[in-house]
Amino acid sequence: MMGVMTGEEPRTSTSTTVRTPAASEARPVPGAGATRAWRTRLLVVGIVLAAFNLRPAITSLGALLEEVRDGIGMSGSVAGLLTSVPPLCFAVFGVTAPRLARRFGAGAVVCAGMAAIGAGLLIRPYAGGTAAFLATSALALMGIAVSNVLMPVIVKRRFPDRVGSMTGLYSMALALGTATAAAVTVPLTGALGGDWHSGLAVWAALAAAAVLPWLPFVRERDGARDARNEQVASTEAPALRITRSRTAWALAVFFGLQATAAYITMGWMAQIFRDAGVPAGTAGLLLAVIMVMGVPLAFVIPRLATRLPRQGPIVLVLGVSGLVGYAGLYFAPAAGAWVWAVLLGIANCAFPLALTMVGMRARTGAGVAQLSAFAQSTGYLISIPGPLLVGVLYQHSGGWGLPIALMAGLMIPQTIVGVLAGRDRTVEDEATTP
């Protein structure tokens, strides 16, 4: 056997070349590098387009909420329920994303998610009635939910050495999509004849475009490969029980409180400015400013976070910005509207920070998938009552004082748990079974 070379043994330098099937298979395939580079670029485009489509379904509705309420006869409390539907759907459907990805492949699930977003946005304005409007919104939000969970997983698996930059890239695209929908929905509706139905339905075209770059990845069944990797990893490391990890819980609560603030902002902020005397178009632009702050910061914050052992200082800066912004909104909502929008936009960047910490608080791809599903699903469950409570408080108090006080108050526990989630440790250190 010393003179016999098997296909699994490394080749050594000898005067005689031994040709084996393994050796011939190891030779570079012409064009393989170019194909891999092309697929990598296409995947980056797909990630960016998918991220761009993860919020227009929500912020386009926020910009036209008053018109939608009048058009389908929706009360303030029901409107609050409508703004709570996104986190509810994200919690319910997001938890299924890892299982679906293992069975069908992450690419196929994201592709189907983009198709569901497009179908929901196209049908929603014309469905008729509050119940149908909610049901078709849920269809779009289902597609958003699974894509939300799988984005950090795809980045961790496909770009393990560029987690910070890739997370920043898709967070930036997500913020840009959020801001674009908030800014242009009202003027776009005017250009389409003032019909809010058309103003909402037009966003389906973007989701349809996002389906295309994912089509080549539909047949890429990474579920079997991941299962094999997890089986190998399970022989080398103990299994995870994610609910035993204090870091996972801190990250889930941080995710939930920042999501509460985000969905209150997307659902109600334009209306807060409008009720303060700001014109509808300007109110939409102010909401866009809040969201567009995430475009540069969503790229900077993840890269900075990955260079720091602890992310607590970033959490503190975001928390203070939110508290000052809400205080200004309470005392002078119209006079300092642009300043408050900028500060609240900075605070809103807790989302890309949370996504980055998901990738940093686990060592393996399987750990990231489990942590992402747990933190996002649990976090979105936590965030469900917030937008609904704001609607109820607004309707029964007749003003925005109490809702704004609630938003400011939630920033304090968000900052505390964010500091805890930003500690330099991983869930594998805390959630392994003996």
Short mmCIF file of C-alpha atoms in Angstrom, two decimals:
data_model
loop_
_atom_site.label_atom_id
_atom_site.label_comp_id
_atom_site.label_asym_id
_atom_site.label_seq_id
_atom_site.Cartn_x
_atom_site.Cartn_y
_atom_site.Cartn_z
CA MET A 1 0.00 0.00 0.00
CA MET A 2 2.76 2.57 0.30
CA GLY A 3 3.21 2.40 -3.45
CA VAL A 4 -0.50 2.67 -4.14
CA MET A 5 -2.11 6.09 -4.38
CA THR A 6 -5.84 6.20 -3.68
CA GLY A 7 -8.15 8.81 -5.07
CA GLU A 8 -8.57 10.42 -1.62
CA GLU A 9 -4.82 10.77 -0.91
CA PRO A 10 -2.91 13.92 -1.88
CA ARG A 11 -0.78 13.69 -4.99
CA THR A 12 2.96 13.80 -4.44
CA SER A 13 5.68 14.92 -6.79
CA THR A 14 7.04 11.84 -8.62
CA SER A 15 8.68 11.21 -11.95
CA THR A 16 5.79 9.03 -13.00
CA THR A 17 2.36 10.54 -13.42
CA VAL A 18 -0.36 8.23 -12.19
CA ARG A 19 -3.68 8.99 -13.84
CA THR A 20 -6.71 8.04 -11.80
CA PRO A 21 -10.34 8.98 -12.18
CA ALA A 22 -9.97 11.26 -9.19
CA ALA A 23 -6.98 12.99 -10.75
CA SER A 24 -8.74 13.57 -14.03
CA GLU A 25 -11.79 14.89 -12.22
CA ALA A 26 -9.58 17.26 -10.24
CA ARG A 27 -8.37 19.04 -13.37
CA PRO A 28 -9.93 22.49 -13.85
CA VAL A 29 -12.97 22.54 -16.06
CA PRO A 30 -12.68 25.19 -18.77
CA GLY A 31 -14.95 28.12 -17.95
CA ALA A 32 -15.77 26.86 -14.44
CA GLY A 33 -14.21 29.91 -12.77
CA ALA A 34 -16.10 32.28 -15.04
CA THR A 35 -19.34 30.43 -14.34
CA ARG A 36 -18.81 30.64 -10.59
CA ALA A 37 -18.01 34.36 -10.84
CA TRP A 38 -21.13 34.95 -12.93
CA ARG A 39 -23.31 33.08 -10.45
CA THR A 40 -21.78 34.99 -7.55
CA ARG A 41 -22.53 38.32 -9.22
CA LEU A 42 -26.06 37.17 -10.04
CA LEU A 43 -26.55 36.11 -6.42
CA VAL A 44 -25.45 39.55 -5.21
CA VAL A 45 -27.95 41.17 -7.60
CA GLY A 46 -30.65 38.80 -6.34
CA ILE A 47 -29.89 39.64 -2.72
CA VAL A 48 -30.01 43.37 -3.42
CA LEU A 49 -33.30 43.18 -5.36
CA ALA A 50 -34.88 40.90 -2.76
CA ALA A 51 -33.85 43.25 0.05
CA PHE A 52 -35.24 46.23 -1.87
CA ASN A 53 -38.65 44.51 -1.90
CA LEU A 54 -38.82 43.65 1.81
CA ARG A 55 -40.56 46.88 2.96
CA PRO A 56 -42.47 48.72 0.16
CA ALA A 57 -45.55 46.62 0.95
CA ILE A 58 -45.57 48.33 4.36
CA THR A 59 -44.33 51.87 3.79
CA SER A 60 -46.41 52.41 0.64
CA LEU A 61 -49.46 51.60 2.74
CA GLY A 62 -48.31 53.92 5.53
CA ALA A 63 -48.11 56.83 3.08
CA LEU A 64 -51.70 56.21 1.90
CA LEU A 65 -53.20 54.91 5.13
CA GLU A 66 -55.75 57.73 5.42
CA GLU A 67 -56.97 57.17 1.85
CA VAL A 68 -57.16 53.41 2.37
CA ARG A 69 -59.10 53.84 5.61
CA ASP A 70 -61.60 56.11 3.89
CA GLY A 71 -61.79 53.88 0.83
CA ILE A 72 -62.67 50.65 2.65
CA GLY A 73 -64.27 52.12 5.78
CA MET A 74 -61.56 51.21 8.30
CA SER A 75 -61.65 52.46 11.90
CA GLY A 76 -58.59 53.66 13.81
CA SER A 77 -58.45 50.47 15.86
CA VAL A 78 -58.65 48.29 12.74
CA ALA A 79 -55.96 50.44 11.14
CA GLY A 80 -53.83 49.72 14.20
CA LEU A 81 -54.53 46.02 13.67
CA LEU A 82 -53.44 46.43 10.04
CA THR A 83 -50.12 47.90 11.14
CA SER A 84 -49.68 44.89 13.46
CA VAL A 85 -50.18 42.37 10.65
CA PRO A 86 -46.54 42.60 9.37
CA PRO A 87 -44.86 41.49 12.60
CA LEU A 88 -47.56 38.84 13.13
CA CYS A 89 -46.89 37.35 9.71
CA PHE A 90 -43.14 37.61 10.18
CA ALA A 91 -43.39 35.69 13.45
CA VAL A 92 -45.74 32.99 12.14
CA PHE A 93 -44.16 32.39 8.74
CA GLY A 94 -40.56 33.32 9.52
CA VAL A 95 -40.09 30.35 11.83
CA THR A 96 -40.80 27.98 8.92
CA ALA A 97 -38.04 29.43 6.73
CA PRO A 98 -35.13 27.18 7.86
CA ARG A 99 -37.22 24.03 7.41
CA LEU A 100 -38.38 25.14 3.96
CA ALA A 101 -34.79 25.99 2.99
CA ARG A 102 -33.56 22.55 4.05
CA ARG A 103 -36.23 20.88 1.97
CA PHE A 104 -36.33 23.03 -1.16
CA GLY A 105 -33.16 25.13 -1.00
CA ALA A 106 -32.79 28.72 0.16
CA GLY A 107 -32.79 30.05 -3.41
CA ALA A 108 -36.10 28.39 -4.24
CA VAL A 109 -37.71 29.71 -1.05
CA VAL A 110 -36.56 33.29 -1.66
CA CYS A 111 -37.71 33.06 -5.30
CA ALA A 112 -41.14 31.87 -4.17
CA GLY A 113 -41.15 34.62 -1.55
CA MET A 114 -40.62 37.30 -4.19
CA ALA A 115 -43.46 35.81 -6.27
CA ALA A 116 -45.76 35.87 -3.22
CA ILE A 117 -44.91 39.53 -2.58
CA GLY A 118 -45.72 40.43 -6.17
CA ALA A 119 -49.02 38.54 -6.18
CA GLY A 120 -50.11 39.98 -2.84
CA LEU A 121 -49.31 43.56 -3.82
CA LEU A 122 -51.06 43.22 -7.17
CA ILE A 123 -54.26 41.74 -5.75
CA ARG A 124 -54.47 43.66 -2.44
CA PRO A 125 -55.82 47.03 -3.63
CA TYR A 126 -58.59 45.44 -5.69
CA ALA A 127 -59.62 42.64 -3.34
CA GLY A 128 -62.46 44.66 -1.79
CA GLY A 129 -63.28 44.89 1.91
CA THR A 130 -61.14 44.95 5.02
CA ALA A 131 -60.89 41.15 5.41
CA ALA A 132 -59.71 40.62 1.82
CA PHE A 133 -57.27 43.52 2.17
CA LEU A 134 -55.79 41.89 5.27
CA ALA A 135 -55.62 38.44 3.63
CA THR A 136 -53.79 39.65 0.52
CA SER A 137 -51.47 41.75 2.68
CA ALA A 138 -50.67 38.55 4.59
CA LEU A 139 -49.77 36.80 1.31
CA ALA A 140 -47.19 39.48 0.50
CA LEU A 141 -45.94 39.51 4.08
CA MET A 142 -45.51 35.74 4.03
CA GLY A 143 -43.01 36.13 1.20
CA ILE A 144 -41.26 38.91 3.11
CA ALA A 145 -41.11 36.80 6.28
CA VAL A 146 -39.21 33.84 4.83
CA SER A 147 -36.84 36.13 2.94
CA ASN A 148 -36.19 38.14 6.13
CA VAL A 149 -34.97 35.03 7.93
CA LEU A 150 -32.96 33.58 5.05
CA MET A 151 -30.97 36.69 4.12
CA PRO A 152 -28.49 36.39 7.04
CA VAL A 153 -28.26 32.63 6.42
CA ILE A 154 -27.44 33.03 2.72
CA VAL A 155 -24.84 35.69 3.50
CA LYS A 156 -23.19 33.56 6.19
CA ARG A 157 -23.03 30.49 3.90
CA ARG A 158 -22.12 32.13 0.59
CA PHE A 159 -19.95 35.01 1.86
CA PRO A 160 -18.46 33.80 5.17
CA ASP A 161 -15.49 36.16 4.89
CA ARG A 162 -17.65 39.19 4.01
CA VAL A 163 -20.51 39.02 6.49
CA GLY A 164 -20.23 42.67 7.51
CA SER A 165 -20.01 44.14 4.01
CA MET A 166 -22.73 41.89 2.54
CA THR A 167 -25.05 42.51 5.49
CA GLY A 168 -24.43 46.22 4.98
CA LEU A 169 -25.17 45.91 1.26
CA TYR A 170 -28.55 44.21 1.64
CA SER A 171 -29.45 46.35 4.66
CA MET A 172 -28.72 49.41 2.53
CA ALA A 173 -30.91 48.05 -0.28
CA LEU A 174 -33.65 47.31 2.24
CA ALA A 175 -33.48 50.86 3.61
CA LEU A 176 -33.48 52.29 0.09
CA GLY A 177 -36.58 50.30 -0.85
CA THR A 178 -38.30 51.36 2.36
CA ALA A 179 -37.50 55.04 1.79
CA THR A 180 -38.34 54.99 -1.92
CA ALA A 181 -41.81 53.59 -1.30
CA ALA A 182 -42.44 56.14 1.47
CA ALA A 183 -41.24 59.07 -0.65
CA VAL A 184 -42.78 58.40 -4.05
CA THR A 185 -46.05 56.59 -3.29
CA VAL A 186 -48.07 59.80 -2.81
CA PRO A 187 -46.74 61.66 -5.90
CA LEU A 188 -46.87 58.44 -7.92
CA THR A 189 -50.50 58.00 -6.93
CA GLY A 190 -51.18 61.55 -8.11
CA ALA A 191 -49.47 60.84 -11.42
CA LEU A 192 -51.68 57.75 -11.83
CA GLY A 193 -54.85 59.81 -11.53
CA GLY A 194 -55.10 60.04 -7.74
CA ASP A 195 -56.34 56.46 -7.38
CA TRP A 196 -54.84 54.84 -4.26
CA HIS A 197 -55.50 51.40 -5.73
CA SER A 198 -53.00 52.03 -8.53
CA GLY A 199 -50.59 53.74 -6.15
CA LEU A 200 -50.35 50.55 -4.08
CA ALA A 201 -50.49 48.01 -6.93
CA VAL A 202 -47.58 49.51 -8.87
CA TRP A 203 -45.09 48.12 -6.35
CA ALA A 204 -45.88 44.60 -7.53
CA ALA A 205 -43.72 45.25 -10.61
CA LEU A 206 -40.58 45.55 -8.47
CA ALA A 207 -41.28 42.24 -6.77
CA ALA A 208 -41.79 40.58 -10.14
CA ALA A 209 -38.39 41.88 -11.26
CA ALA A 210 -36.80 40.44 -8.11
CA VAL A 211 -37.98 36.93 -9.05
CA LEU A 212 -35.74 36.78 -12.14
CA PRO A 213 -32.21 36.63 -10.65
CA TRP A 214 -33.29 33.86 -8.26
CA LEU A 215 -34.55 31.53 -11.00
CA PRO A 216 -31.09 29.95 -11.67
CA PHE A 217 -30.87 29.07 -7.96
CA VAL A 218 -34.26 27.35 -7.72
CA ARG A 219 -32.80 23.93 -8.54
CA GLU A 220 -29.79 24.44 -6.33
CA ARG A 221 -30.78 22.09 -3.54
CA ASP A 222 -28.51 23.13 -0.69
CA GLY A 223 -30.75 21.37 1.79
CA ALA A 224 -29.07 17.99 1.37
CA ARG A 225 -25.61 19.52 1.56
CA ASP A 226 -26.52 21.48 4.70
CA ALA A 227 -27.99 18.36 6.26
CA ARG A 228 -24.72 16.50 5.63
CA ASN A 229 -22.72 19.39 7.03
CA GLU A 230 -24.92 19.52 10.11
CA GLN A 231 -24.58 15.76 10.54
CA VAL A 232 -20.79 16.06 10.43
CA ALA A 233 -20.87 19.06 12.75
CA SER A 234 -23.07 17.20 15.21
CA THR A 235 -20.31 14.62 15.70
CA GLU A 236 -17.86 17.40 16.52
CA ALA A 237 -20.02 19.78 18.61
CA PRO A 238 -22.96 19.40 20.99
CA ALA A 239 -26.49 20.18 19.76
CA LEU A 240 -27.94 23.64 20.31
CA ARG A 241 -30.90 24.39 22.55
CA ILE A 242 -31.32 27.99 21.56
CA THR A 243 -33.78 28.87 24.34
CA ARG A 244 -31.05 28.22 26.92
CA SER A 245 -28.94 31.06 25.57
CA ARG A 246 -29.20 34.41 27.35
CA THR A 247 -27.59 36.05 24.36
CA ALA A 248 -30.25 34.60 22.04
CA TRP A 249 -33.02 35.93 24.29
CA ALA A 250 -31.38 39.35 24.56
CA LEU A 251 -31.04 39.49 20.79
CA ALA A 252 -34.67 38.37 20.32
CA VAL A 253 -35.98 41.08 22.69
CA PHE A 254 -33.73 43.70 21.07
CA PHE A 255 -35.00 42.62 17.67
CA GLY A 256 -38.59 42.77 18.91
CA LEU A 257 -38.33 46.26 20.41
CA GLN A 258 -36.58 47.73 17.39
CA ALA A 259 -39.21 46.09 15.18
CA THR A 260 -41.93 47.65 17.36
CA ALA A 261 -40.43 51.10 16.76
CA ALA A 262 -39.95 50.39 13.05
CA TYR A 263 -43.51 49.26 12.39
CA ILE A 264 -45.02 52.04 14.44
CA THR A 265 -42.90 54.42 12.37
CA MET A 266 -43.80 52.86 9.03
CA GLY A 267 -47.48 52.59 9.90
CA TRP A 268 -48.13 55.85 11.77
CA MET A 269 -45.33 58.40 11.40
CA ALA A 270 -46.67 59.99 8.21
CA GLN A 271 -50.07 60.35 9.91
CA ILE A 272 -48.43 61.93 12.99
CA PHE A 273 -46.86 64.60 10.80
CA ARG A 274 -50.08 65.11 8.83
CA ASP A 275 -52.08 65.62 12.01
CA ALA A 276 -49.48 68.18 13.12
CA GLY A 277 -50.33 70.26 10.06
CA VAL A 278 -47.69 68.98 7.64
CA PRO A 279 -49.00 68.48 4.04
CA ALA A 280 -49.47 64.87 2.93
CA GLY A 281 -46.67 64.98 0.36
CA THR A 282 -44.22 66.47 2.86
CA ALA A 283 -45.26 63.94 5.49
CA GLY A 284 -44.39 61.18 3.05
CA LEU A 285 -41.00 62.80 2.43
CA LEU A 286 -40.37 63.01 6.19
CA LEU A 287 -41.09 59.30 6.49
CA ALA A 288 -38.73 58.78 3.58
CA VAL A 289 -36.01 60.75 5.39
CA ILE A 290 -36.39 58.47 8.41
CA MET A 291 -36.00 55.45 6.19
CA VAL A 292 -33.33 56.82 3.86
CA MET A 293 -30.99 57.43 6.80
CA GLY A 294 -30.59 53.68 6.75
CA VAL A 295 -29.05 53.75 3.27
CA PRO A 296 -25.59 55.01 4.26
CA LEU A 297 -25.77 53.94 7.90
CA ALA A 298 -26.93 50.41 7.08
CA PHE A 299 -23.70 49.98 5.15
CA VAL A 300 -21.45 51.64 7.73
CA ILE A 301 -22.92 50.16 10.94
CA PRO A 302 -22.50 46.44 10.07
CA ARG A 303 -18.91 46.99 8.95
CA LEU A 304 -18.16 48.92 12.15
CA ALA A 305 -19.96 46.33 14.28
CA THR A 306 -17.87 43.46 12.92
CA ARG A 307 -14.70 45.33 13.88
CA LEU A 308 -15.78 45.77 17.50
CA PRO A 309 -15.76 42.94 20.05
CA ARG A 310 -18.82 44.52 21.72
CA GLN A 311 -21.58 46.39 19.93
CA GLY A 312 -22.92 48.14 23.07
CA PRO A 313 -21.52 51.60 22.16
CA ILE A 314 -23.39 51.55 18.84
CA VAL A 315 -26.59 50.53 20.64
CA LEU A 316 -26.20 53.49 23.04
CA VAL A 317 -25.78 56.01 20.20
CA LEU A 318 -28.90 54.72 18.46
CA GLY A 319 -30.90 54.75 21.70
CA VAL A 320 -30.00 58.34 22.59
CA SER A 321 -30.87 59.48 19.05
CA GLY A 322 -34.30 57.86 19.38
CA LEU A 323 -35.02 59.43 22.77
CA VAL A 324 -34.12 62.94 21.54
CA GLY A 325 -36.12 62.43 18.34
CA TYR A 326 -39.27 61.34 20.19
CA ALA A 327 -38.92 64.22 22.67
CA GLY A 328 -38.79 66.67 19.78
CA LEU A 329 -41.75 64.99 18.11
CA TYR A 330 -43.73 65.38 21.34
CA PHE A 331 -42.98 69.08 21.95
CA ALA A 332 -42.62 70.51 18.42
CA PRO A 333 -43.72 67.97 15.79
CA ALA A 334 -44.04 70.41 12.90
CA ALA A 335 -41.47 73.08 13.77
CA GLY A 336 -38.53 70.67 13.96
CA ALA A 337 -39.94 67.94 11.78
CA TRP A 338 -36.84 67.49 9.60
CA VAL A 339 -34.50 67.29 12.60
CA TRP A 340 -36.68 64.72 14.35
CA ALA A 341 -36.89 62.70 11.14
CA VAL A 342 -33.09 62.54 10.91
CA LEU A 343 -32.69 61.50 14.57
CA LEU A 344 -35.41 58.87 14.32
CA GLY A 345 -33.80 57.63 11.12
CA ILE A 346 -30.54 57.10 13.00
CA ALA A 347 -32.39 55.22 15.75
CA ASN A 348 -34.12 53.10 13.12
CA CYS A 349 -30.72 51.66 12.11
CA ALA A 350 -31.01 49.24 15.03
CA PHE A 351 -32.35 46.80 12.39
CA PRO A 352 -29.11 46.32 10.38
CA LEU A 353 -27.23 46.18 13.66
CA ALA A 354 -29.51 43.38 14.88
CA LEU A 355 -29.00 41.46 11.63
CA THR A 356 -25.24 41.83 11.93
CA MET A 357 -25.28 40.57 15.51
CA VAL A 358 -27.26 37.52 14.36
CA GLY A 359 -24.31 36.62 12.13
CA MET A 360 -21.78 37.38 14.87
CA ARG A 361 -23.41 35.61 17.80
CA ALA A 362 -23.13 32.13 16.20
CA ARG A 363 -20.03 30.35 14.89
CA THR A 364 -21.60 28.07 12.25
CA GLY A 365 -24.09 28.41 9.40
CA ALA A 366 -26.47 26.05 11.18
CA GLY A 367 -26.18 28.15 14.33
CA VAL A 368 -26.91 31.35 12.39
CA ALA A 369 -29.99 29.74 10.80
CA GLN A 370 -31.32 28.65 14.18
CA LEU A 371 -30.53 31.96 15.86
CA SER A 372 -31.98 33.98 12.96
CA ALA A 373 -35.26 32.06 13.03
CA PHE A 374 -35.50 32.27 16.84
CA ALA A 375 -34.55 35.94 17.19
CA GLN A 376 -36.72 37.15 14.31
CA SER A 377 -39.79 35.02 15.06
CA THR A 378 -39.70 35.73 18.80
CA GLY A 379 -38.86 39.37 18.15
CA TYR A 380 -41.74 39.88 15.75
CA LEU A 381 -44.11 38.25 18.24
CA ILE A 382 -42.95 40.78 20.82
CA SER A 383 -43.56 43.63 18.37
CA ILE A 384 -47.15 42.73 17.48
CA PRO A 385 -48.97 44.72 20.23
CA GLY A 386 -47.05 47.97 19.61
CA PRO A 387 -48.67 49.33 16.42
CA LEU A 388 -52.10 48.15 17.57
CA LEU A 389 -51.67 49.84 20.96
CA VAL A 390 -50.65 53.08 19.26
CA GLY A 391 -53.86 53.02 17.19
CA VAL A 392 -56.00 52.38 20.27
CA LEU A 393 -54.26 55.11 22.31
CA TYR A 394 -54.61 57.57 19.44
CA GLN A 395 -58.30 56.87 18.96
CA HIS A 396 -59.22 57.03 22.65
CA SER A 397 -56.98 59.94 23.68
CA GLY A 398 -57.68 62.04 20.63
CA GLY A 399 -54.02 62.95 20.10
CA TRP A 400 -50.50 61.69 19.66
CA GLY A 401 -49.08 62.57 23.11
CA LEU A 402 -49.59 59.15 24.71
CA PRO A 403 -48.47 57.14 21.65
CA ILE A 404 -45.26 59.20 21.36
CA ALA A 405 -44.60 58.76 25.10
CA LEU A 406 -44.99 55.00 24.62
CA MET A 407 -42.51 55.01 21.73
CA ALA A 408 -39.95 56.95 23.78
CA GLY A 409 -40.41 54.69 26.80
CA LEU A 410 -39.70 51.56 24.75
CA MET A 411 -36.30 52.93 23.72
CA ILE A 412 -34.96 52.41 27.25
CA PRO A 413 -35.39 48.61 27.48
CA GLN A 414 -34.35 48.34 23.83
CA THR A 415 -31.03 49.97 24.67
CA ILE A 416 -30.47 47.77 27.73
CA VAL A 417 -31.07 44.44 25.96
CA GLY A 418 -29.11 45.66 22.93
CA VAL A 419 -26.05 46.16 25.11
CA LEU A 420 -26.52 42.64 26.51
CA ALA A 421 -26.92 41.16 23.00
CA GLY A 422 -23.76 42.94 21.89
CA ARG A 423 -21.47 41.15 24.33
CA ASP A 424 -18.58 39.15 22.86
CA ARG A 425 -19.97 35.61 23.05
CA THR A 426 -21.81 33.08 20.89
CA VAL A 427 -24.93 31.01 21.41
CA GLU A 428 -22.85 27.84 21.07
CA ASP A 429 -21.15 28.83 24.34
CA GLU A 430 -24.48 29.01 26.17
CA ALA A 431 -26.96 26.72 24.43
CA THR A 432 -25.16 23.42 23.95
CA THR A 433 -26.59 20.23 25.37
CA PRO A 434 -24.30 18.13 27.59
#
